[in-house]
Tab-separated table of C-alpha atoms in Angstrom:
chain	number	residue	atom	x	y	z
A	702	MET	CA	14.136	-9.215	25.045
A	703	PRO	CA	13.837	-6.369	23.417
A	704	VAL	CA	10.543	-4.404	23.268
A	705	ARG	CA	8.705	-1.992	20.621
A	706	ALA	CA	10.490	1.363	20.610
A	707	GLY	CA	12.005	4.194	18.519
A	708	ARG	CA	9.801	6.622	17.021
A	709	HIS	CA	6.413	5.562	15.194
A	710	LEU	CA	6.973	6.734	11.887
A	711	SER	CA	9.209	5.141	9.269
A	712	PRO	CA	12.748	6.232	8.480
A	713	TRP	CA	11.574	7.402	4.811
A	714	VAL	CA	9.704	10.015	6.299
A	715	GLU	CA	11.607	11.204	8.968
A	716	THR	CA	14.602	11.317	6.626
A	717	MET	CA	12.872	13.488	3.745
A	718	SER	CA	12.208	17.313	3.454
A	719	PRO	CA	9.373	18.221	2.185
A	720	PRO	CA	9.087	19.028	-1.194
A	721	ASP	CA	9.161	22.383	-2.753
A	722	LEU	CA	6.365	23.004	-4.301
A	723	GLY	CA	5.144	26.218	-4.165
A	724	SER	CA	1.771	27.130	-3.217
A	725	THR	CA	-0.336	23.748	-2.590
A	726	ALA	CA	-3.810	25.771	-2.169
A	727	PHE	CA	-7.102	24.971	-3.637
A	728	ARG	CA	-7.389	26.401	-7.246
A	729	ASP	CA	-9.500	25.610	-10.263
A	730	VAL	CA	-7.048	25.991	-12.855
A	731	PRO	CA	-7.265	24.319	-16.471
A	732	ALA	CA	-6.358	20.583	-16.705
A	733	ASP	CA	-6.647	17.390	-19.701
A	734	VAL	CA	-6.111	15.295	-16.874
A	735	VAL	CA	-6.900	15.016	-12.969
A	736	VAL	CA	-4.494	12.942	-10.969
A	737	ILE	CA	-6.187	11.890	-7.375
A	738	GLY	CA	-3.416	10.805	-5.165
A	739	ALA	CA	0.317	11.727	-4.570
A	740	GLY	CA	1.986	8.465	-4.017
A	741	ILE	CA	4.156	6.785	-6.811
A	742	THR	CA	1.497	5.739	-9.079
A	743	GLY	CA	-0.299	9.939	-9.005
A	744	ILE	CA	3.158	11.229	-9.494
A	745	THR	CA	4.663	9.314	-11.613
A	746	ALA	CA	1.687	9.168	-14.086
A	747	ALA	CA	1.348	12.814	-13.477
A	748	LEU	CA	4.990	13.203	-15.240
A	749	LEU	CA	4.579	10.878	-17.914
A	750	LEU	CA	1.728	12.588	-18.922
A	751	GLN	CA	2.362	15.992	-18.580
A	752	ARG	CA	5.584	15.464	-20.715
A	753	ALA	CA	3.013	14.108	-23.108
A	754	GLY	CA	1.678	17.352	-23.724
A	755	LEU	CA	-1.325	17.777	-21.098
A	756	ARG	CA	-1.756	19.695	-18.405
A	757	VAL	CA	-1.960	17.845	-14.916
A	758	VAL	CA	-3.106	18.773	-11.111
A	759	VAL	CA	-2.346	16.144	-8.835
A	760	VAL	CA	-5.214	16.198	-5.670
A	761	GLU	CA	-3.597	14.900	-2.448
A	762	ALA	CA	-5.745	14.093	0.531
A	763	GLU	CA	-2.762	14.828	2.895
A	764	GLN	CA	0.819	15.532	1.909
A	765	VAL	CA	3.217	14.892	-0.944
A	766	GLY	CA	5.147	11.866	0.641
A	767	ARG	CA	2.772	11.055	3.226
A	768	SER	CA	1.636	8.008	1.406
A	769	VAL	CA	2.225	3.923	1.545
A	770	THR	CA	4.813	4.490	-0.873
A	771	THR	CA	7.154	6.130	1.682
A	772	ALA	CA	5.909	3.041	4.293
A	773	SER	CA	7.592	-0.225	3.065
A	774	THR	CA	10.245	-1.946	2.920
A	775	VAL	CA	10.718	0.010	-0.630
A	776	LYS	CA	12.699	-2.454	-3.188
A	777	VAL	CA	12.813	-1.883	-6.928
A	778	THR	CA	12.813	-5.185	-8.050
A	779	PHE	CA	10.567	-7.273	-9.937
A	780	GLY	CA	11.205	-10.857	-7.980
A	781	HIS	CA	8.018	-10.643	-6.259
A	782	LYS	CA	7.973	-13.638	-3.914
A	783	THR	CA	6.225	-16.575	-5.394
A	784	LEU	CA	3.410	-14.355	-7.750
A	785	TYR	CA	5.166	-15.432	-10.972
A	786	SER	CA	4.054	-19.304	-10.255
A	787	THR	CA	0.935	-18.138	-8.464
A	788	ILE	CA	-0.331	-15.765	-11.967
A	789	GLU	CA	0.948	-18.743	-13.957
A	790	GLN	CA	-1.107	-21.482	-11.628
A	791	GLY	CA	-4.169	-19.499	-12.111
A	792	LEU	CA	-4.306	-17.254	-15.149
A	793	GLY	CA	-1.637	-19.182	-17.247
A	794	LEU	CA	2.089	-18.449	-18.534
A	795	ASP	CA	1.106	-15.436	-20.780
A	796	ALA	CA	-0.650	-13.835	-18.334
A	797	ALA	CA	2.490	-14.470	-16.007
A	798	ALA	CA	5.047	-13.046	-18.433
A	799	ALA	CA	2.404	-10.131	-19.481
A	800	TYR	CA	3.044	-9.230	-15.345
A	801	ALA	CA	6.894	-9.690	-15.821
A	802	GLN	CA	6.646	-7.654	-19.042
A	803	ALA	CA	4.749	-4.855	-17.007
A	804	ASN	CA	7.162	-4.906	-14.249
A	805	VAL	CA	10.497	-4.860	-15.301
A	806	ALA	CA	9.206	-1.938	-17.939
A	807	GLY	CA	8.527	-0.157	-14.492
A	808	PHE	CA	11.179	-1.282	-12.946
A	809	GLY	CA	13.141	0.482	-16.340
A	810	GLN	CA	11.539	3.937	-15.857
A	811	LEU	CA	11.894	4.391	-12.082
A	812	LEU	CA	15.569	3.892	-12.262
A	813	ASP	CA	15.575	6.226	-15.948
A	814	LEU	CA	13.425	8.539	-13.880
A	815	ALA	CA	15.610	8.401	-10.961
A	816	ARG	CA	19.096	8.788	-12.666
A	817	SER	CA	17.620	11.969	-14.090
A	818	LEU	CA	16.986	13.585	-10.412
A	819	SER	CA	18.623	16.423	-9.574
A	820	THR	CA	18.335	15.276	-5.695
A	821	ASP	CA	19.886	12.026	-4.698
A	822	CYS	CA	17.414	9.709	-3.638
A	823	MET	CA	19.936	7.078	-2.316
A	824	LEU	CA	19.185	5.063	-5.867
A	825	GLU	CA	21.681	1.758	-5.725
A	826	HIS	CA	21.184	-0.521	-8.144
A	827	GLY	CA	23.301	-4.212	-8.700
A	828	HIS	CA	22.105	-5.280	-6.131
A	829	PRO	CA	20.393	-9.847	-6.020
A	830	HIS	CA	16.856	-9.585	-4.362
A	831	ILE	CA	16.649	-13.499	-2.938
A	832	ILE	CA	13.325	-15.575	-2.341
A	833	TYR	CA	14.007	-17.968	0.299
A	834	ALA	CA	12.571	-21.249	1.943
A	835	GLU	CA	14.050	-21.904	5.432
A	836	ARG	CA	12.046	-25.138	5.813
A	837	GLU	CA	12.067	-28.415	3.666
A	838	ASP	CA	8.828	-28.677	2.982
A	839	GLU	CA	8.707	-24.832	1.416
A	840	VAL	CA	10.904	-26.127	-1.452
A	841	GLU	CA	9.040	-26.737	-3.682
A	842	GLN	CA	7.425	-23.523	-3.716
A	843	ILE	CA	10.845	-21.581	-4.457
A	844	GLN	CA	11.427	-24.284	-7.336
A	845	LYS	CA	8.379	-23.541	-9.195
A	846	GLU	CA	8.703	-20.080	-8.876
A	847	ALA	CA	12.170	-20.683	-10.020
A	848	ASP	CA	11.015	-22.679	-13.502
A	849	VAL	CA	8.323	-20.185	-14.196
A	850	ALA	CA	10.183	-16.967	-13.756
A	851	GLN	CA	13.193	-18.757	-16.362
A	852	ARG	CA	10.274	-19.896	-18.790
A	853	ILE	CA	9.022	-16.473	-19.073
A	854	GLY	CA	12.663	-15.513	-19.724
A	855	LEU	CA	13.760	-13.576	-16.628
A	856	PRO	CA	17.243	-13.852	-14.960
A	857	VAL	CA	16.730	-15.856	-12.041
A	858	SER	CA	19.157	-18.162	-10.515
A	859	LEU	CA	18.027	-21.302	-7.857
A	860	GLY	CA	20.555	-22.220	-5.281
A	861	HIS	CA	20.912	-22.567	-1.507
A	862	GLU	CA	22.344	-19.093	-0.255
A	863	ALA	CA	20.990	-16.432	0.743
A	864	PRO	CA	22.351	-13.014	2.213
A	865	VAL	CA	21.201	-13.728	5.811
A	866	PRO	CA	22.938	-14.947	9.081
A	867	PHE	CA	20.778	-17.870	8.883
A	868	PRO	CA	20.893	-21.506	6.965
A	869	VAL	CA	17.779	-21.328	4.143
A	870	ALA	CA	17.151	-24.601	2.556
A	871	ALA	CA	16.340	-22.990	-1.217
A	872	ALA	CA	16.644	-19.246	-2.675
A	873	VAL	CA	15.673	-18.433	-6.219
A	874	THR	CA	18.073	-14.684	-6.656
A	875	PHE	CA	16.875	-11.849	-9.177
A	876	GLU	CA	19.952	-10.188	-9.981
A	877	ASN	CA	20.888	-6.991	-10.894
A	878	GLN	CA	17.565	-5.102	-8.577
A	879	ALA	CA	18.000	-2.135	-6.902
A	880	HIS	CA	16.704	0.098	-3.417
A	881	PHE	CA	16.457	3.813	-2.764
A	882	HIS	CA	15.490	6.511	-0.124
A	883	PRO	CA	11.523	6.454	-1.218
A	884	GLY	CA	10.802	10.373	0.112
A	885	ARG	CA	13.237	11.874	-1.926
A	886	TYR	CA	12.062	10.046	-4.778
A	887	LEU	CA	8.521	10.757	-4.826
A	888	ALA	CA	9.209	14.413	-3.235
A	889	ALA	CA	11.563	15.387	-6.466
A	890	LEU	CA	9.608	13.691	-8.815
A	891	ALA	CA	6.643	16.308	-7.621
A	892	GLU	CA	9.444	19.217	-7.115
A	893	THR	CA	9.789	18.468	-10.835
A	894	PHE	CA	6.389	18.008	-12.362
A	895	VAL	CA	5.987	21.383	-10.797
A	896	ARG	CA	9.178	23.023	-12.295
A	897	GLU	CA	7.989	21.727	-15.628
A	898	GLY	CA	4.395	23.396	-14.881
A	899	GLY	CA	2.294	20.945	-13.093
A	900	THR	CA	-0.100	21.887	-10.151
A	901	VAL	CA	-0.231	20.298	-6.736
A	902	ILE	CA	-3.360	20.669	-4.384
A	903	GLU	CA	-2.366	19.130	-1.162
A	904	GLY	CA	-4.873	18.811	2.104
A	905	VAL	CA	-8.286	18.211	-0.096
A	906	ARG	CA	-9.830	15.132	-0.567
A	907	ALA	CA	-11.889	13.869	-3.646
A	908	ARG	CA	-15.530	12.865	-2.861
A	909	ASP	CA	-17.188	11.926	-6.005
A	910	VAL	CA	-16.283	11.969	-9.867
A	911	ASP	CA	-18.940	12.918	-12.491
A	912	GLU	CA	-18.336	12.056	-16.371
A	913	ASP	CA	-21.303	12.446	-17.997
A	914	GLY	CA	-21.130	15.164	-20.442
A	915	GLY	CA	-18.077	14.781	-21.681
A	916	VAL	CA	-16.419	16.550	-19.094
A	917	CYS	CA	-15.547	14.767	-15.959
A	918	GLN	CA	-16.490	16.818	-12.443
A	919	VAL	CA	-14.331	16.157	-9.496
A	920	ASP	CA	-16.116	16.856	-6.110
A	921	THR	CA	-13.821	17.483	-3.504
A	922	THR	CA	-13.906	18.892	0.006
A	923	ALA	CA	-12.536	22.576	-0.996
A	924	GLY	CA	-14.417	22.979	-4.787
A	925	CYS	CA	-15.052	21.353	-7.902
A	926	LEU	CA	-12.368	20.658	-10.538
A	927	SER	CA	-12.942	19.980	-14.493
A	928	ALA	CA	-10.675	17.786	-16.815
A	929	ALA	CA	-11.292	15.564	-19.714
A	930	HIS	CA	-9.976	12.695	-17.790
A	931	VAL	CA	-9.441	11.818	-13.820
A	932	VAL	CA	-6.793	9.161	-12.619
A	933	VAL	CA	-7.866	7.527	-9.220
A	934	ALA	CA	-4.269	6.694	-7.996
A	935	THR	CA	-5.542	6.403	-4.727
A	936	GLN	CA	-4.316	2.646	-3.328
A	937	TYR	CA	-8.020	1.404	-2.580
A	938	PRO	CA	-10.339	3.481	-5.165
A	939	PHE	CA	-12.811	5.199	-3.351
A	940	LEU	CA	-15.510	5.437	-6.396
A	941	ASP	CA	-17.401	1.650	-5.432
A	942	ARG	CA	-18.221	1.828	-9.621
A	943	GLY	CA	-16.503	-0.922	-11.645
A	944	GLY	CA	-16.411	-3.546	-8.655
A	945	GLN	CA	-12.737	-3.123	-7.610
A	946	PHE	CA	-13.862	-2.137	-3.878
A	947	ALA	CA	-15.851	-5.240	-3.579
A	948	GLN	CA	-12.950	-7.736	-4.732
A	949	LEU	CA	-10.150	-6.061	-3.244
A	950	SER	CA	-8.336	-7.199	-0.117
A	951	ALA	CA	-6.767	-5.011	2.189
A	952	ARG	CA	-4.002	-5.540	4.743
A	953	ARG	CA	-1.750	-4.052	7.299
A	954	SER	CA	1.426	-4.727	7.628
A	955	TYR	CA	4.457	-3.488	10.065
A	956	GLY	CA	7.584	-2.685	9.594
A	957	ILE	CA	10.604	-1.589	12.359
A	958	ALA	CA	14.123	-0.351	11.978
A	959	GLY	CA	17.132	-1.304	14.181
A	960	VAL	CA	21.013	-1.138	13.977
A	961	LEU	CA	22.337	-3.436	12.206
A	962	PRO	CA	26.076	-4.702	13.795
A	963	ASP	CA	28.895	-4.729	12.081
A	964	GLY	CA	29.610	-7.727	9.868
A	965	VAL	CA	26.270	-9.437	9.617
A	966	PRO	CA	24.988	-9.936	6.414
A	967	ALA	CA	21.200	-7.970	5.479
A	968	GLY	CA	20.769	-7.986	1.902
A	969	MET	CA	17.411	-7.896	-0.238
A	970	THR	CA	15.439	-10.910	0.724
A	971	ILE	CA	11.884	-12.228	1.661
A	972	ASN	CA	10.659	-15.411	2.822
A	973	VAL	CA	8.078	-17.653	1.335
A	974	GLY	CA	6.318	-18.879	4.499
A	975	SER	CA	3.840	-17.284	7.224
A	976	PRO	CA	4.663	-14.672	9.286
A	977	THR	CA	6.436	-12.936	6.088
A	978	HIS	CA	9.146	-10.764	6.844
A	979	SER	CA	11.206	-8.727	4.086
A	980	THR	CA	14.678	-7.208	4.373
A	981	ARG	CA	16.971	-5.127	2.896
A	982	SER	CA	19.633	-2.660	4.919
A	983	ALA	CA	20.161	1.090	4.547
A	984	THR	CA	22.371	3.527	5.838
A	985	LEU	CA	20.363	6.729	7.017
A	986	GLY	CA	21.511	9.072	9.759
A	987	GLY	CA	25.267	7.559	9.655
A	988	GLU	CA	24.105	4.515	10.530
A	989	LYS	CA	23.638	0.873	8.713
A	990	LEU	CA	19.708	0.211	9.710
A	991	LEU	CA	18.324	-3.525	9.122
A	992	ILE	CA	14.583	-2.559	7.518
A	993	VAL	CA	12.068	-5.452	8.328
A	994	VAL	CA	8.858	-5.306	7.014
A	995	GLY	CA	5.969	-8.208	7.851
A	996	GLU	CA	3.405	-9.152	10.375
A	997	GLY	CA	0.403	-8.655	8.345
A	998	HIS	CA	-3.027	-9.139	8.609
A	999	GLU	CA	-6.768	-8.578	7.169
A	1000	VAL	CA	-7.147	-4.468	8.100
A	1001	GLY	CA	-9.536	-4.383	10.971
A	1002	HIS	CA	-9.029	-8.289	12.007
A	1003	VAL	CA	-6.915	-7.243	14.974
A	1004	THR	CA	-7.188	-5.434	18.260
A	1005	ASP	CA	-3.330	-5.947	19.542
A	1006	SER	CA	-1.464	-4.689	16.587
A	1007	ALA	CA	0.874	-3.141	18.940
A	1008	GLU	CA	2.157	-6.910	19.342
A	1009	ARG	CA	3.167	-7.268	15.932
A	1010	TRP	CA	5.776	-4.642	15.993
A	1011	VAL	CA	7.339	-6.611	19.636
A	1012	ARG	CA	7.664	-9.642	17.477
A	1013	LEU	CA	9.175	-8.184	14.516
A	1014	GLU	CA	11.488	-6.927	16.847
A	1015	GLN	CA	12.217	-10.376	18.563
A	1016	TRP	CA	13.018	-11.544	15.410
A	1017	ALA	CA	15.590	-9.110	14.135
A	1018	GLN	CA	17.357	-9.640	17.133
A	1019	GLU	CA	17.232	-13.396	17.479
A	1020	ARG	CA	18.239	-13.613	13.815
A	1021	PHE	CA	20.647	-10.683	13.144
A	1022	GLY	CA	21.527	-9.708	17.028
A	1023	VAL	CA	19.490	-5.919	16.500
A	1024	THR	CA	19.071	-4.811	20.149
A	1025	GLU	CA	18.512	-0.821	19.190
A	1026	PHE	CA	15.446	0.175	17.523
A	1027	ARG	CA	15.164	3.440	15.595
A	1028	ASN	CA	11.494	2.971	13.858
A	1029	HIS	CA	8.305	1.615	13.760
A	1030	TRP	CA	5.425	1.962	11.351
A	1031	SER	CA	3.113	0.450	9.623
A	1032	ALA	CA	1.444	0.066	6.144
A	1033	GLN	CA	-1.454	-0.786	4.302
A	1034	GLU	CA	-1.521	-2.846	0.807
A	1035	THR	CA	-4.087	-4.338	-1.299
A	1036	SER	CA	-4.769	-7.393	-3.525
A	1037	THR	CA	-7.050	-8.757	-6.094
A	1038	PRO	CA	-7.891	-12.344	-6.401
A	1039	ASP	CA	-5.890	-12.907	-9.244
A	1040	HIS	CA	-2.642	-11.291	-7.925
A	1041	VAL	CA	-2.660	-9.240	-10.657
A	1042	PRO	CA	-2.963	-5.467	-10.388
A	1043	PHE	CA	-5.964	-3.526	-11.444
A	1044	VAL	CA	-5.474	-1.021	-14.058
A	1045	GLY	CA	-7.003	1.233	-16.709
A	1046	PHE	CA	-10.676	2.428	-17.166
A	1047	ILE	CA	-12.746	1.995	-14.377
A	1048	ALA	CA	-15.605	0.517	-15.505
A	1049	PRO	CA	-17.239	-0.720	-18.653
A	1050	GLY	CA	-18.314	2.069	-20.534
A	1051	SER	CA	-16.364	4.417	-18.737
A	1052	HIS	CA	-14.072	6.403	-21.209
A	1053	ARG	CA	-12.343	8.774	-18.547
A	1054	ILE	CA	-11.700	7.844	-15.823
A	1055	TYR	CA	-8.763	5.384	-14.439
A	1056	THR	CA	-7.952	3.210	-11.586
A	1057	ALA	CA	-5.032	1.359	-10.252
A	1058	THR	CA	-4.578	-0.542	-7.757
A	1059	GLY	CA	-3.779	-4.337	-6.291
A	1060	TYR	CA	0.161	-4.255	-5.802
A	1061	ASP	CA	0.280	-6.831	-3.808
A	1062	GLY	CA	2.522	-5.404	-1.759
A	1063	TRP	CA	4.762	-5.016	-4.877
A	1064	GLY	CA	4.403	-0.557	-5.480
A	1065	MET	CA	7.547	0.198	-7.038
A	1066	THR	CA	7.450	-1.346	-9.931
A	1067	ASN	CA	3.593	-2.227	-10.147
A	1068	GLY	CA	2.908	1.561	-9.260
A	1069	THR	CA	5.157	2.639	-11.786
A	1070	ALA	CA	3.842	0.128	-14.242
A	1071	ALA	CA	0.558	1.281	-13.723
A	1072	ALA	CA	1.418	4.667	-14.636
A	1073	ILE	CA	2.942	4.005	-18.178
A	1074	LEU	CA	0.088	2.006	-18.889
A	1075	ILE	CA	-2.811	4.897	-17.396
A	1076	ARG	CA	-0.484	7.393	-19.772
A	1077	ASP	CA	-0.799	5.181	-23.015
A	1078	LEU	CA	-4.663	4.825	-22.364
A	1079	ILE	CA	-5.134	8.296	-22.193
A	1080	VAL	CA	-2.722	9.271	-25.353
A	1081	GLY	CA	-3.940	6.606	-27.331
A	1082	GLU	CA	-1.094	4.518	-27.447
A	1083	HIS	CA	-0.554	0.792	-28.007
A	1084	ASN	CA	0.630	-1.220	-24.594
A	1085	PRO	CA	1.132	-4.828	-24.229
A	1086	TRP	CA	0.085	-5.745	-20.583
A	1087	ALA	CA	-3.507	-3.126	-20.995
A	1088	ALA	CA	-5.805	-6.851	-21.704
A	1089	THR	CA	-4.249	-8.969	-18.892
A	1090	PHE	CA	-4.371	-5.522	-16.147
A	1091	ASP	CA	-7.742	-3.999	-17.083
A	1092	ALA	CA	-9.356	-2.633	-13.913
A	1093	ARG	CA	-12.640	-3.722	-15.955
A	1094	ARG	CA	-12.236	-7.565	-15.453
A	1095	ALA	CA	-13.601	-6.587	-11.800
A	1096	GLU	CA	-17.113	-6.498	-13.098
A	1097	THR	CA	-16.963	-8.695	-16.095
A	1098	SER	CA	-14.861	-11.470	-15.477
A	1099	LEU	CA	-17.095	-14.181	-13.076
A	1100	PRO	CA	-16.047	-14.168	-9.488
A	1101	GLY	CA	-13.505	-16.889	-7.907
A	1102	LYS	CA	-13.026	-18.791	-4.683
A	1103	GLY	CA	-11.288	-15.650	-2.993
A	1104	PHE	CA	-13.776	-13.096	-4.442
A	1105	THR	CA	-16.398	-15.205	-2.883
A	1106	LYS	CA	-14.824	-16.097	0.570
A	1107	HIS	CA	-13.618	-12.157	0.714
A	1108	ASN	CA	-17.008	-11.131	0.093
A	1109	LEU	CA	-18.930	-13.997	2.081
A	1110	HIS	CA	-17.213	-12.432	4.779
A	1111	VAL	CA	-18.069	-8.890	3.932
A	1112	ALA	CA	-21.622	-10.212	4.008
A	1113	LYS	CA	-21.541	-12.034	7.360
A	1114	THR	CA	-19.878	-8.605	9.109
A	1115	TRP	CA	-22.147	-6.802	8.265
A	1116	VAL	CA	-25.017	-9.031	8.955
A	1117	LYS	CA	-23.129	-9.879	12.270
A	1118	ASP	CA	-23.234	-5.917	13.102
A	1119	ARG	CA	-27.046	-5.378	13.272
A	1120	VAL	CA	-28.553	-8.744	14.456
A	1121	GLY	CA	-26.012	-9.515	16.648
A	1122	GLY	CA	-27.558	-7.782	19.560
A	1123	ALA	CA	-26.293	-4.502	21.155
A	1124	PRO	CA	-22.740	-4.334	22.479
A	1125	THR	CA	-21.912	-4.983	26.011
A	1126	GLY	CA	-20.442	-2.842	28.113
A	1127	SER	CA	-20.507	0.856	29.609
A	1128	LEU	CA	-18.376	4.659	29.187
A	1129	GLN	CA	-18.045	3.950	32.886
A	1130	ASP	CA	-15.494	0.670	32.490
A	1131	LEU	CA	-13.092	2.294	30.193
A	1132	ARG	CA	-10.129	2.804	31.466
A	1133	ALA	CA	-7.208	5.648	29.980
A	1134	GLY	CA	-6.287	3.805	26.944
A	1135	ASP	CA	-9.229	1.810	26.610
A	1136	ALA	CA	-11.135	1.571	23.427
A	1137	ALA	CA	-14.524	-0.225	22.889
A	1138	VAL	CA	-17.849	-0.278	20.311
A	1139	LEU	CA	-20.425	0.018	22.863
A	1140	ASP	CA	-24.205	0.977	22.616
A	1141	VAL	CA	-24.701	4.474	23.983
A	1142	SER	CA	-28.454	5.776	23.777
A	1143	GLY	CA	-28.879	3.073	21.043
A	1144	GLU	CA	-26.451	4.076	18.805
A	1145	ARG	CA	-23.181	1.886	18.441
A	1146	THR	CA	-20.341	3.994	19.525
A	1147	ALA	CA	-16.943	3.784	18.979
A	1148	ALA	CA	-15.395	5.164	22.404
A	1149	TYR	CA	-11.401	5.515	23.675
A	1150	ARG	CA	-10.439	7.217	26.180
A	1151	GLY	CA	-7.328	8.835	26.084
A	1152	ASP	CA	-4.190	8.486	28.309
A	1153	GLN	CA	-5.215	11.535	30.217
A	1154	GLY	CA	-8.811	10.543	31.160
A	1155	GLU	CA	-10.542	12.392	28.209
A	1156	LEU	CA	-13.398	10.731	26.177
A	1157	HIS	CA	-13.407	10.592	22.077
A	1158	MET	CA	-16.992	9.196	20.516
A	1159	VAL	CA	-18.059	8.938	17.282
A	1160	SER	CA	-20.554	6.737	15.330
A	1161	ALA	CA	-19.170	2.603	14.936
A	1162	VAL	CA	-20.332	2.740	11.151
A	1163	CYS	CA	-18.266	2.934	8.342
A	1164	THR	CA	-18.946	5.898	5.948
A	1165	HIS	CA	-18.372	3.301	3.337
A	1166	MET	CA	-20.697	0.924	2.784
A	1167	GLY	CA	-22.077	0.481	7.011
A	1168	CYS	CA	-19.904	-1.951	8.630
A	1169	ASP	CA	-19.072	-1.636	12.160
A	1170	VAL	CA	-15.061	-0.395	12.813
A	1171	ALA	CA	-12.811	-1.822	15.213
A	1172	TRP	CA	-10.200	-1.178	17.292
A	1173	ASN	CA	-6.334	-0.590	16.114
A	1174	ASP	CA	-4.676	-0.563	19.238
A	1175	GLY	CA	-1.279	-0.081	17.966
A	1176	GLU	CA	-2.194	3.145	15.782
A	1177	LYS	CA	-5.306	4.374	17.843
A	1178	SER	CA	-7.510	3.713	15.111
A	1179	TRP	CA	-10.702	2.770	13.701
A	1180	ASP	CA	-10.314	0.299	11.333
A	1181	CYS	CA	-12.974	-1.182	8.940
A	1182	PRO	CA	-13.253	-5.174	8.185
A	1183	CYS	CA	-15.276	-5.175	5.221
A	1184	HIS	CA	-13.202	-2.676	2.741
A	1185	GLY	CA	-10.060	-1.478	4.718
A	1186	SER	CA	-11.177	1.957	5.786
A	1187	ARG	CA	-9.386	3.845	8.671
A	1188	PHE	CA	-10.435	6.791	10.839
A	1189	ASN	CA	-8.785	8.368	13.713
A	1190	TYR	CA	-10.300	8.090	16.960
A	1191	ASP	CA	-11.950	11.455	16.355
A	1192	GLY	CA	-13.580	9.946	13.397
A	1193	ALA	CA	-11.255	11.772	10.541
A	1194	VAL	CA	-10.658	9.804	7.634
A	1195	LEU	CA	-7.197	7.937	7.110
A	1196	HIS	CA	-7.799	5.824	4.772
A	1197	GLY	CA	-10.306	5.226	2.465
A	1198	PRO	CA	-12.198	3.587	0.415
A	1199	ALA	CA	-14.424	5.795	3.003
A	1200	THR	CA	-14.167	10.062	2.281
A	1201	SER	CA	-16.362	11.116	5.114
A	1202	PRO	CA	-15.553	11.019	8.441
A	1203	LEU	CA	-17.358	8.736	11.445
A	1204	LEU	CA	-20.092	10.806	12.763
A	1205	PRO	CA	-19.613	12.500	16.247
A	1206	ARG	CA	-21.489	11.213	19.297
A	1207	SER	CA	-22.255	12.494	22.713
A	1208	PRO	CA	-21.897	10.742	25.945
A	1209	GLU	CA	-25.225	9.723	27.360
């Protein structure tokens, strides 16, 4: 049986070079738009807005190319598992058609941008993307997806074959889709943006935005920036206004890359069953690799996350004969209750702050479509899918079952953390590599003992909304089960919506 092996980073990060952006130090430069977040939505929106004649500054908490964009399977496709039939059932055929229209536009825009870049981002167009069912009781899902996709005019076909080395019961095929290298694409987009006059600031985290007085003031860890408009492209919005944070659900998914044996078929596929296994192949470093992403779970709800990589490796070995593994990594994705992204003005009454989130794991086309929509809103152009994607519906629409279930869980978690009694155990019980939430001098404390026996202690209370964090053993992080914030073992923010670190704690 395989064991978790290979380097703990995605193959896309490993095989990209840092973009040449000149100085990325903080500076207060004149701007019409500040874009917060340098993933595919942020960088694409920045470039499109700049080409529309606006002065744009991008602020990134980490580095360009280290976002969720470079941690996925990376398929450029508008075939999104069974989302068309899911959206049609919940919102109607018009909404499913609007979702299709947006993603077809995002698909086309991404291809146009990729072909215009001076860097080889390994774009390959013309590959089919197949959604398949392995069991007979899953076939109806495939048939429904094919039916809705055909009714809204998408080029799909229904059959019983998929480019995998095992039989399938049914499959829906989206022809002429694509894949590429997301790290090289994102780096080249950022370089193009800077070369054409844009500004990128790295290593600076935005903490708040004030839009009173006709100009937005962006408070960051390095100072303040001013602009007429602000785009929050941080995957999970760190601003609590608008209600998006309360409706989004955050999930972790896991990826592996292993050497694909000669002659074994491995196309762009995804199954409709559970657990999810999303696949594609890529030639990197002279080797043809099988990429598999799946085994997802809600953030903060699983402690033994390292087991997820083992399961993926076992599946890759059993189904594709992979025995050599090169990489393992993870990513975070968000979804909305109705499975349509929140894109547009962040809240009713807000006319200068925009957000984009909730791509349900399909960020390449959704993220690019979101950038198009935000560009259109800022420059005042009509956009045909704006009403369907409108981010303000998070606050104005009646909550559905998904919203109620998610927030009931959040409320129960918050209450349990406060009335469930003090955590049991002591610091002395922690062995090297162990972590636990403990009561230390009357304070709920997240404690981790490193491999060399060193003790790391921080507050267990998430700085976003006050829920207790939970340990993630695979990534040595403290994850919040309420809204998906993540912190490293020393408390630094890894993933929002939290913007402040966990407070340090001292031993008794």
